Short mmCIF file of C-alpha atoms in Angstrom, two decimals:
data_model
loop_
_atom_site.label_atom_id
_atom_site.label_comp_id
_atom_site.label_asym_id
_atom_site.label_seq_id
_atom_site.Cartn_x
_atom_site.Cartn_y
_atom_site.Cartn_z
CA MET N 536 5.76 63.26 21.57
CA ASN N 537 9.50 64.21 21.51
CA ALA N 538 12.32 61.92 20.33
CA ARG N 539 13.42 60.94 23.87
CA THR N 540 9.89 59.85 24.88
CA CYS N 541 9.45 57.83 21.65
CA THR N 542 12.74 56.02 22.21
CA LYS N 543 11.75 55.01 25.77
CA ALA N 544 8.36 53.74 24.57
CA LEU N 545 9.93 51.54 21.89
CA ALA N 546 12.45 50.12 24.36
CA LEU N 547 9.62 49.20 26.74
CA LEU N 548 7.68 47.45 23.95
CA PHE N 549 10.72 45.36 22.90
CA ALA N 550 11.33 44.32 26.52
CA LEU N 551 7.71 43.19 26.95
CA PHE N 552 7.88 41.20 23.67
CA ALA N 553 11.07 39.40 24.76
CA LEU N 554 9.58 38.44 28.14
CA THR N 555 6.41 37.08 26.51
CA THR N 556 8.37 34.99 23.97
CA HIS N 557 10.57 33.53 26.71
CA ALA N 558 7.56 32.53 28.82
CA GLN N 559 5.84 30.80 25.87
CA THR N 560 8.98 28.88 24.94
CA THR N 561 9.53 27.71 28.51
CA SER N 562 5.94 26.53 29.01
CA THR N 563 5.88 24.45 25.78
CA GLY N 564 9.29 22.85 26.07
CA SER N 565 11.59 24.69 23.61
CA GLY N 566 8.67 25.78 21.49
CA GLN N 567 7.31 22.28 20.64
CA ALA N 568 3.55 21.76 20.24
CA THR N 569 1.66 20.09 23.05
CA SER N 570 -1.23 17.65 22.70
CA THR N 571 -4.70 18.49 23.90
CA GLY N 572 -5.59 14.78 24.20
CA SER N 573 -4.88 12.20 26.88
CA GLU N 574 -1.44 11.39 25.44
CA PRO N 575 1.43 13.83 24.86
CA ALA N 576 2.15 14.66 21.23
CA LEU N 577 4.85 12.53 19.62
CA SER N 578 7.32 13.79 17.05
CA SER N 579 8.12 12.09 13.76
CA SER N 580 11.62 12.01 12.33
CA LYS N 581 10.94 15.45 10.84
CA GLY N 582 9.98 16.89 14.19
CA GLN N 583 6.24 17.15 13.46
CA ALA N 584 3.66 16.09 16.02
CA TYR N 585 2.17 12.62 15.42
CA PRO N 586 -0.34 12.24 13.99
CA SER N 587 -0.28 15.53 12.10
CA ARG N 588 -2.84 14.46 9.48
CA PRO N 589 -5.33 11.59 8.87
CA VAL N 590 -3.95 8.07 9.26
CA ARG N 591 -4.58 5.61 6.40
CA VAL N 592 -5.00 1.88 7.07
CA LEU N 593 -4.63 -0.33 4.00
CA VAL N 594 -6.78 -3.47 3.82
CA PRO N 595 -5.60 -6.08 1.25
CA LEU N 596 -9.14 -7.44 0.78
CA ALA N 597 -12.37 -6.08 -0.66
CA ALA N 598 -14.82 -4.19 1.51
CA GLY N 599 -17.44 -6.21 3.37
CA GLY N 600 -15.36 -9.08 4.71
CA GLY N 601 -14.25 -9.92 8.24
CA MET N 602 -10.94 -8.04 8.05
CA ASP N 603 -12.66 -4.98 6.63
CA ALA N 604 -15.27 -4.98 9.42
CA VAL N 605 -12.62 -5.28 12.15
CA THR N 606 -10.48 -2.56 10.58
CA ARG N 607 -13.38 -0.12 10.31
CA SER N 608 -14.35 -0.77 13.90
CA LEU N 609 -10.76 -0.21 15.04
CA ALA N 610 -10.49 2.94 12.93
CA LEU N 611 -13.39 4.56 14.76
CA SER N 612 -11.81 3.92 18.14
CA LEU N 613 -8.29 4.93 17.06
CA ALA N 614 -9.59 8.20 15.63
CA ASP N 615 -10.79 9.21 19.09
CA LEU N 616 -7.63 8.01 20.81
CA LEU N 617 -5.19 9.56 18.32
CA GLY N 618 -7.15 12.76 17.77
CA GLN N 619 -7.08 12.39 13.96
CA SER N 620 -9.27 10.76 11.34
CA VAL N 621 -8.38 7.14 10.49
CA VAL N 622 -9.28 6.21 6.91
CA VAL N 623 -9.70 2.61 5.69
CA ASP N 624 -8.33 2.07 2.17
CA ASN N 625 -9.27 -1.29 0.55
CA ARG N 626 -6.62 -2.46 -1.94
CA PRO N 627 -7.32 -6.13 -2.77
CA GLY N 628 -5.31 -8.25 -5.18
CA ALA N 629 -2.25 -10.43 -5.80
CA GLY N 630 -2.21 -12.13 -2.40
CA SER N 631 -1.89 -8.82 -0.53
CA HIS N 632 0.90 -7.58 -2.80
CA VAL N 633 -1.05 -4.60 -4.12
CA ALA N 634 -1.40 -3.24 -0.58
CA LEU N 635 2.15 -4.25 0.37
CA GLU N 636 3.59 -2.30 -2.58
CA ILE N 637 1.72 0.81 -1.46
CA LEU N 638 2.88 0.36 2.13
CA ALA N 639 6.50 -0.24 1.11
CA SER N 640 6.58 3.06 -0.81
CA ALA N 641 4.79 5.09 1.89
CA ALA N 642 6.65 7.54 4.12
CA PRO N 643 7.77 5.82 7.36
CA ASP N 644 6.02 8.33 9.60
CA GLY N 645 3.08 6.31 10.98
CA HIS N 646 0.48 7.90 8.73
CA THR N 647 0.16 4.78 6.55
CA LEU N 648 -0.46 1.41 8.18
CA MET N 649 -1.73 -1.94 6.90
CA MET N 650 -3.95 -4.62 8.36
CA LEU N 651 -2.87 -8.14 7.54
CA SER N 652 -3.70 -11.73 8.45
CA ALA N 653 -2.03 -15.12 8.28
CA THR N 654 -2.66 -15.06 4.51
CA THR N 655 0.06 -12.43 4.09
CA VAL N 656 2.49 -14.63 6.02
CA ILE N 657 1.60 -17.84 4.16
CA HIS N 658 1.62 -16.44 0.61
CA PRO N 659 5.44 -15.97 0.36
CA LEU N 660 5.89 -19.61 1.45
CA LEU N 661 4.11 -20.76 -1.71
CA TYR N 662 4.72 -18.02 -4.24
CA SER N 663 7.63 -15.83 -5.28
CA SER N 664 7.59 -12.59 -3.32
CA ARG N 665 10.02 -9.75 -2.81
CA PHE N 666 8.57 -9.01 0.60
CA ASP N 667 9.33 -10.45 4.00
CA ILE N 668 6.87 -9.14 6.58
CA VAL N 669 9.33 -8.89 9.47
CA ARG N 670 12.34 -7.82 7.38
CA ASP N 671 10.63 -5.28 5.13
CA PHE N 672 7.99 -3.89 7.47
CA VAL N 673 7.55 -3.03 11.14
CA PRO N 674 5.06 -5.17 13.09
CA VAL N 675 2.95 -2.88 15.27
CA SER N 676 0.25 -4.88 17.09
CA GLN N 677 -1.87 -8.00 16.78
CA VAL N 678 -5.42 -6.68 16.86
CA THR N 679 -7.66 -9.76 17.05
CA ALA N 680 -7.76 -13.54 17.15
CA GLN N 681 -10.55 -15.64 15.70
CA GLY N 682 -11.03 -19.33 15.17
CA TYR N 683 -12.77 -21.27 12.44
CA VAL N 684 -15.74 -23.61 12.63
CA LEU N 685 -15.82 -26.98 10.86
CA VAL N 686 -19.12 -27.18 8.99
CA ALA N 687 -20.64 -29.97 6.91
CA HIS N 688 -23.63 -30.21 4.62
CA PRO N 689 -26.52 -31.96 6.43
CA SER N 690 -26.63 -34.66 3.74
CA LEU N 691 -23.23 -35.94 4.85
CA PRO N 692 -23.80 -38.82 7.32
CA VAL N 693 -21.68 -37.33 10.13
CA LYS N 694 -22.73 -35.68 13.39
CA SER N 695 -19.30 -34.87 14.84
CA ALA N 696 -15.74 -34.09 13.82
CA LEU N 697 -14.71 -37.62 14.78
CA ASP N 698 -17.49 -39.01 12.57
CA LEU N 699 -16.05 -36.97 9.70
CA VAL N 700 -12.58 -38.38 10.29
CA LYS N 701 -13.89 -41.97 10.35
CA TYR N 702 -15.96 -41.42 7.22
CA ALA N 703 -13.03 -39.82 5.37
CA ARG N 704 -10.69 -42.70 6.34
CA ALA N 705 -13.25 -45.21 5.04
CA ASN N 706 -13.68 -43.24 1.82
CA PRO N 707 -10.25 -41.83 0.87
CA GLY N 708 -10.36 -39.22 -1.87
CA LYS N 709 -14.17 -39.18 -2.07
CA LEU N 710 -14.93 -36.17 0.13
CA ASN N 711 -14.26 -32.62 -1.07
CA TYR N 712 -13.83 -29.37 0.78
CA SER N 713 -13.79 -25.70 -0.16
CA SER N 714 -11.44 -22.83 0.64
CA SER N 715 -10.99 -19.21 -0.32
CA GLY N 716 -7.93 -20.11 -2.41
CA ILE N 717 -4.67 -22.05 -2.43
CA GLY N 718 -2.55 -20.93 0.52
CA SER N 719 -5.45 -19.27 2.33
CA PRO N 720 -5.70 -19.91 6.08
CA ILE N 721 -8.82 -22.04 5.50
CA HIS N 722 -6.93 -24.19 2.97
CA MET N 723 -3.96 -24.52 5.32
CA THR N 724 -6.21 -25.39 8.27
CA THR N 725 -7.77 -28.25 6.30
CA GLU N 726 -4.34 -29.48 5.22
CA LEU N 727 -3.26 -29.50 8.87
CA PHE N 728 -6.47 -31.40 9.68
CA GLN N 729 -5.63 -34.03 7.05
CA VAL N 730 -2.03 -34.40 8.23
CA ALA N 731 -3.16 -34.81 11.85
CA THR N 732 -5.92 -37.31 11.05
CA GLY N 733 -4.31 -39.28 8.22
CA THR N 734 -7.13 -38.50 5.81
CA GLN N 735 -7.16 -37.65 2.09
CA MET N 736 -9.78 -35.28 0.68
CA VAL N 737 -10.13 -33.22 -2.49
CA HIS N 738 -9.47 -29.49 -2.32
CA ILE N 739 -11.80 -27.22 -4.32
CA PRO N 740 -10.36 -23.67 -4.16
CA TYR N 741 -12.53 -20.63 -4.82
CA LYS N 742 -11.66 -16.97 -5.28
CA GLY N 743 -13.57 -16.20 -2.11
CA MET N 744 -15.84 -17.90 0.38
CA GLY N 745 -18.89 -16.12 -1.04
CA ALA N 746 -18.88 -18.38 -4.11
CA ALA N 747 -17.88 -21.37 -1.99
CA TYR N 748 -20.93 -21.00 0.25
CA ALA N 749 -23.29 -21.34 -2.70
CA ASP N 750 -21.88 -24.80 -3.47
CA LEU N 751 -21.46 -25.74 0.19
CA VAL N 752 -25.06 -24.91 1.07
CA GLY N 753 -26.18 -26.54 -2.19
CA GLY N 754 -24.51 -29.81 -1.22
CA ARG N 755 -21.93 -29.82 -4.04
CA ILE N 756 -19.21 -29.33 -1.43
CA ASN N 757 -19.17 -31.80 1.47
CA PHE N 758 -17.54 -29.74 4.22
CA SER N 759 -15.32 -26.77 4.96
CA PHE N 760 -13.66 -24.79 7.68
CA ALA N 761 -15.26 -21.36 7.73
CA THR N 762 -15.21 -18.09 9.61
CA ILE N 763 -17.80 -17.98 12.37
CA ILE N 764 -19.24 -14.63 11.29
CA SER N 765 -19.93 -15.82 7.72
CA SER N 766 -21.24 -19.28 8.60
CA GLN N 767 -23.52 -18.48 11.56
CA VAL N 768 -26.53 -17.60 9.44
CA HIS N 769 -26.30 -20.95 7.64
CA ILE N 770 -25.73 -22.88 10.88
CA ASN N 771 -28.69 -21.19 12.57
CA GLY N 772 -30.84 -21.82 9.50
CA GLY N 773 -30.01 -25.54 9.44
CA ARG N 774 -28.32 -25.34 6.05
CA LEU N 775 -24.95 -26.32 7.52
CA ARG N 776 -24.05 -28.46 10.53
CA ALA N 777 -21.40 -27.15 12.94
CA LEU N 778 -19.09 -29.98 14.02
CA ALA N 779 -16.29 -28.25 15.96
CA VAL N 780 -14.31 -25.03 16.37
CA THR N 781 -10.55 -24.70 15.89
CA PRO N 782 -9.36 -22.66 18.93
CA ALA N 783 -8.14 -24.35 22.10
CA LYS N 784 -11.29 -23.23 23.91
CA ARG N 785 -14.94 -22.83 22.91
CA THR N 786 -16.04 -19.57 21.38
CA PRO N 787 -18.84 -17.49 22.95
CA ALA N 788 -20.43 -17.06 19.51
CA LEU N 789 -21.00 -20.86 19.29
CA PRO N 790 -21.02 -21.98 22.93
CA ASP N 791 -22.57 -25.40 22.23
CA THR N 792 -20.01 -26.36 19.58
CA PRO N 793 -17.03 -28.33 20.97
CA THR N 794 -13.40 -27.73 20.13
CA LEU N 795 -11.71 -30.25 17.86
CA GLY N 796 -9.88 -31.61 20.91
CA GLU N 797 -13.13 -32.06 22.80
CA ALA N 798 -14.63 -33.74 19.72
CA GLY N 799 -11.90 -36.38 19.71
CA VAL N 800 -9.57 -34.84 17.11
CA PRO N 801 -6.44 -33.61 18.93
CA GLY N 802 -3.48 -31.85 17.35
CA VAL N 803 -5.41 -29.28 15.33
CA VAL N 804 -5.58 -25.86 16.98
CA VAL N 805 -5.83 -22.92 14.60
CA VAL N 806 -6.49 -19.28 15.39
CA ASN N 807 -6.55 -16.78 12.57
CA TRP N 808 -5.65 -13.19 13.38
CA TYR N 809 -5.51 -9.61 12.14
CA GLY N 810 -2.69 -7.21 12.91
CA LEU N 811 -1.16 -3.85 11.98
CA VAL N 812 2.20 -3.28 10.30
CA ALA N 813 3.97 -0.06 9.28
CA PRO N 814 6.61 0.84 6.65
CA ASN N 815 10.17 -0.09 7.44
CA GLY N 816 11.96 2.74 9.24
CA THR N 817 8.92 4.00 11.15
CA PRO N 818 10.23 5.42 14.47
CA LYS N 819 9.80 3.18 17.51
CA ASN N 820 8.07 5.88 19.55
CA ILE N 821 5.35 6.06 16.88
CA THR N 822 4.81 2.29 16.58
CA ASP N 823 4.74 2.07 20.37
CA ARG N 824 2.09 4.81 20.47
CA VAL N 825 -0.11 3.10 17.85
CA ALA N 826 0.27 -0.24 19.66
CA ALA N 827 -0.67 1.32 23.01
CA GLU N 828 -3.78 2.94 21.52
CA THR N 829 -4.70 -0.32 19.76
CA ILE N 830 -4.54 -2.16 23.09
CA LYS N 831 -6.89 0.43 24.55
CA ALA N 832 -9.22 0.28 21.53
CA VAL N 833 -9.78 -3.49 21.54
CA ARG N 834 -10.67 -3.34 25.23
CA LEU N 835 -13.39 -0.74 24.80
CA PRO N 836 -16.80 -2.28 25.72
CA GLU N 837 -18.46 -1.53 22.37
CA MET N 838 -15.63 -2.99 20.32
CA THR N 839 -15.36 -6.03 22.58
CA LYS N 840 -19.09 -6.64 22.12
CA ARG N 841 -18.81 -6.43 18.31
CA LEU N 842 -15.81 -8.75 18.19
CA VAL N 843 -17.40 -11.43 20.40
CA ALA N 844 -20.56 -11.40 18.26
CA ASP N 845 -18.37 -12.11 15.21
CA GLY N 846 -16.52 -14.97 16.88
CA SER N 847 -13.40 -12.88 17.52
CA GLU N 848 -11.63 -11.50 20.54
CA GLY N 849 -9.50 -8.42 20.95
CA VAL N 850 -5.82 -9.08 21.61
CA GLY N 851 -3.62 -5.99 21.44
CA THR N 852 0.13 -6.63 21.69
CA THR N 853 3.39 -4.72 21.68
CA PRO N 854 5.43 -4.56 18.46
CA ALA N 855 7.92 -7.08 19.87
CA GLU N 856 5.15 -9.53 20.79
CA PHE N 857 3.55 -9.23 17.36
CA SER N 858 6.91 -9.75 15.65
CA ALA N 859 7.41 -12.98 17.61
CA HIS N 860 3.88 -14.11 16.69
CA ILE N 861 4.48 -13.55 12.97
CA ARG N 862 7.71 -15.57 13.13
CA ALA N 863 5.91 -18.42 14.91
CA GLU N 864 3.14 -18.42 12.28
CA HIS N 865 5.74 -18.48 9.51
CA ALA N 866 7.39 -21.54 11.06
CA GLN N 867 4.12 -23.40 11.72
CA TRP N 868 2.70 -23.01 8.22
CA GLY N 869 6.08 -23.72 6.67
CA ARG N 870 6.03 -27.13 8.39
CA VAL N 871 2.46 -27.84 7.22
CA ILE N 872 3.33 -26.95 3.62
CA LYS N 873 6.32 -29.29 3.71
CA GLN N 874 4.43 -32.17 5.40
CA ALA N 875 1.45 -31.89 3.04
CA GLY N 876 3.58 -31.31 -0.05
CA ILE N 877 1.58 -28.22 -1.04
CA ARG N 878 2.68 -26.28 -4.10
CA GLY N 879 1.54 -22.87 -5.28
CA GLU N 880 -0.14 -22.85 -8.69
#
C-alpha cells in the first residue's frame, strides 16, 4: 500500500468514528446513561444515575419487630422498582439517636434512608436532642398507618372500654398499665386516654413490649394498649381480652372489636405510623422518585395483604404531605405531654 492510499484509508476511519460518536451522543441525551427500568434514570448532585448502588434503610429498632417487618417488606418491593438492592440496617438505641446520627452524617444522595415512627417525633419533646426531624432531615413518604388495640387481662372485671373507664374512676390509682418505655407511642396513647376520660392509673414502663407481655398475660399488669400484630396471638388464645381499637374505623385484622368511639369513649383516636426520611440536602428529584416508588410499593397486592394481616394499611404520601403529617404529630403529642405533665426521666 503506498502513502497516498494509506492516508485516504485513515481519513475514512476517522470520519466513520466521528459519525458513530455523534449518533450515540444524540440518542442518549448528551451522553447521559438511560434506565432500562420503567422509570428514567435520575441524576444525583454529582451527575450519577440514581440509584447507582444499593440503597440502605436504617431501622432504629432491633430486628423482629413491627417496624422491621414493614421495612423488610418494603425493601423487597423497592428493590424491584428502583432496580437496585435495598438493604435493611438495624441500629437500635438511644431513642432512635444512634440511627439518626448515622443518617445525619450520610451523603445526601438518596442511598441512605431511615424508617421512623411517632417515637422519633415524641422523643425530642421529652429529652434533650440536637435533632429536629423536619429541620435536620428531609421527609420522604409516610409508608403505613396502624392503630393499637386496648387489651385487658381476663381477671379484670371489665368487658368493654367503657367498663374500664368506670372501673378506673371508681378505683383511682389502683390500676396499672404497661408500655414500651416513657415517651413511646403506647405510653402517650394511654396518657391521652387518661386525659380524655379523667382517670388516674399507674404507668409501668418496660424496655420493650416483649417483657411487658409476660407480666400482662401473667396478670401482674391490668391492661395495655398494644400493637395488633403482637397481641393477636394472646387475644385469640383467650389470654387477653380485646376491648377496643384506637383508629377512627375498625381494623380488618380485628373486625369484631369496636373503636373507642363506638365503645363509648370519644376523643381518643390514635394511629401510629412508619415513614421514610433522608439526609438534609438530598435533591428533590430523588426524594420525589423514592416517594413515588413507595406509593407504588404499598399498593402492590402482596404487600397490601401482609399489611392488613398485621393490622396495618399502606399509605404512601408525597414529601410535602409527610412533612405536614410530622408537624401535626409534633403538635398533638406536645399538647398531651403538657396536659398530662409528663417528664422524661
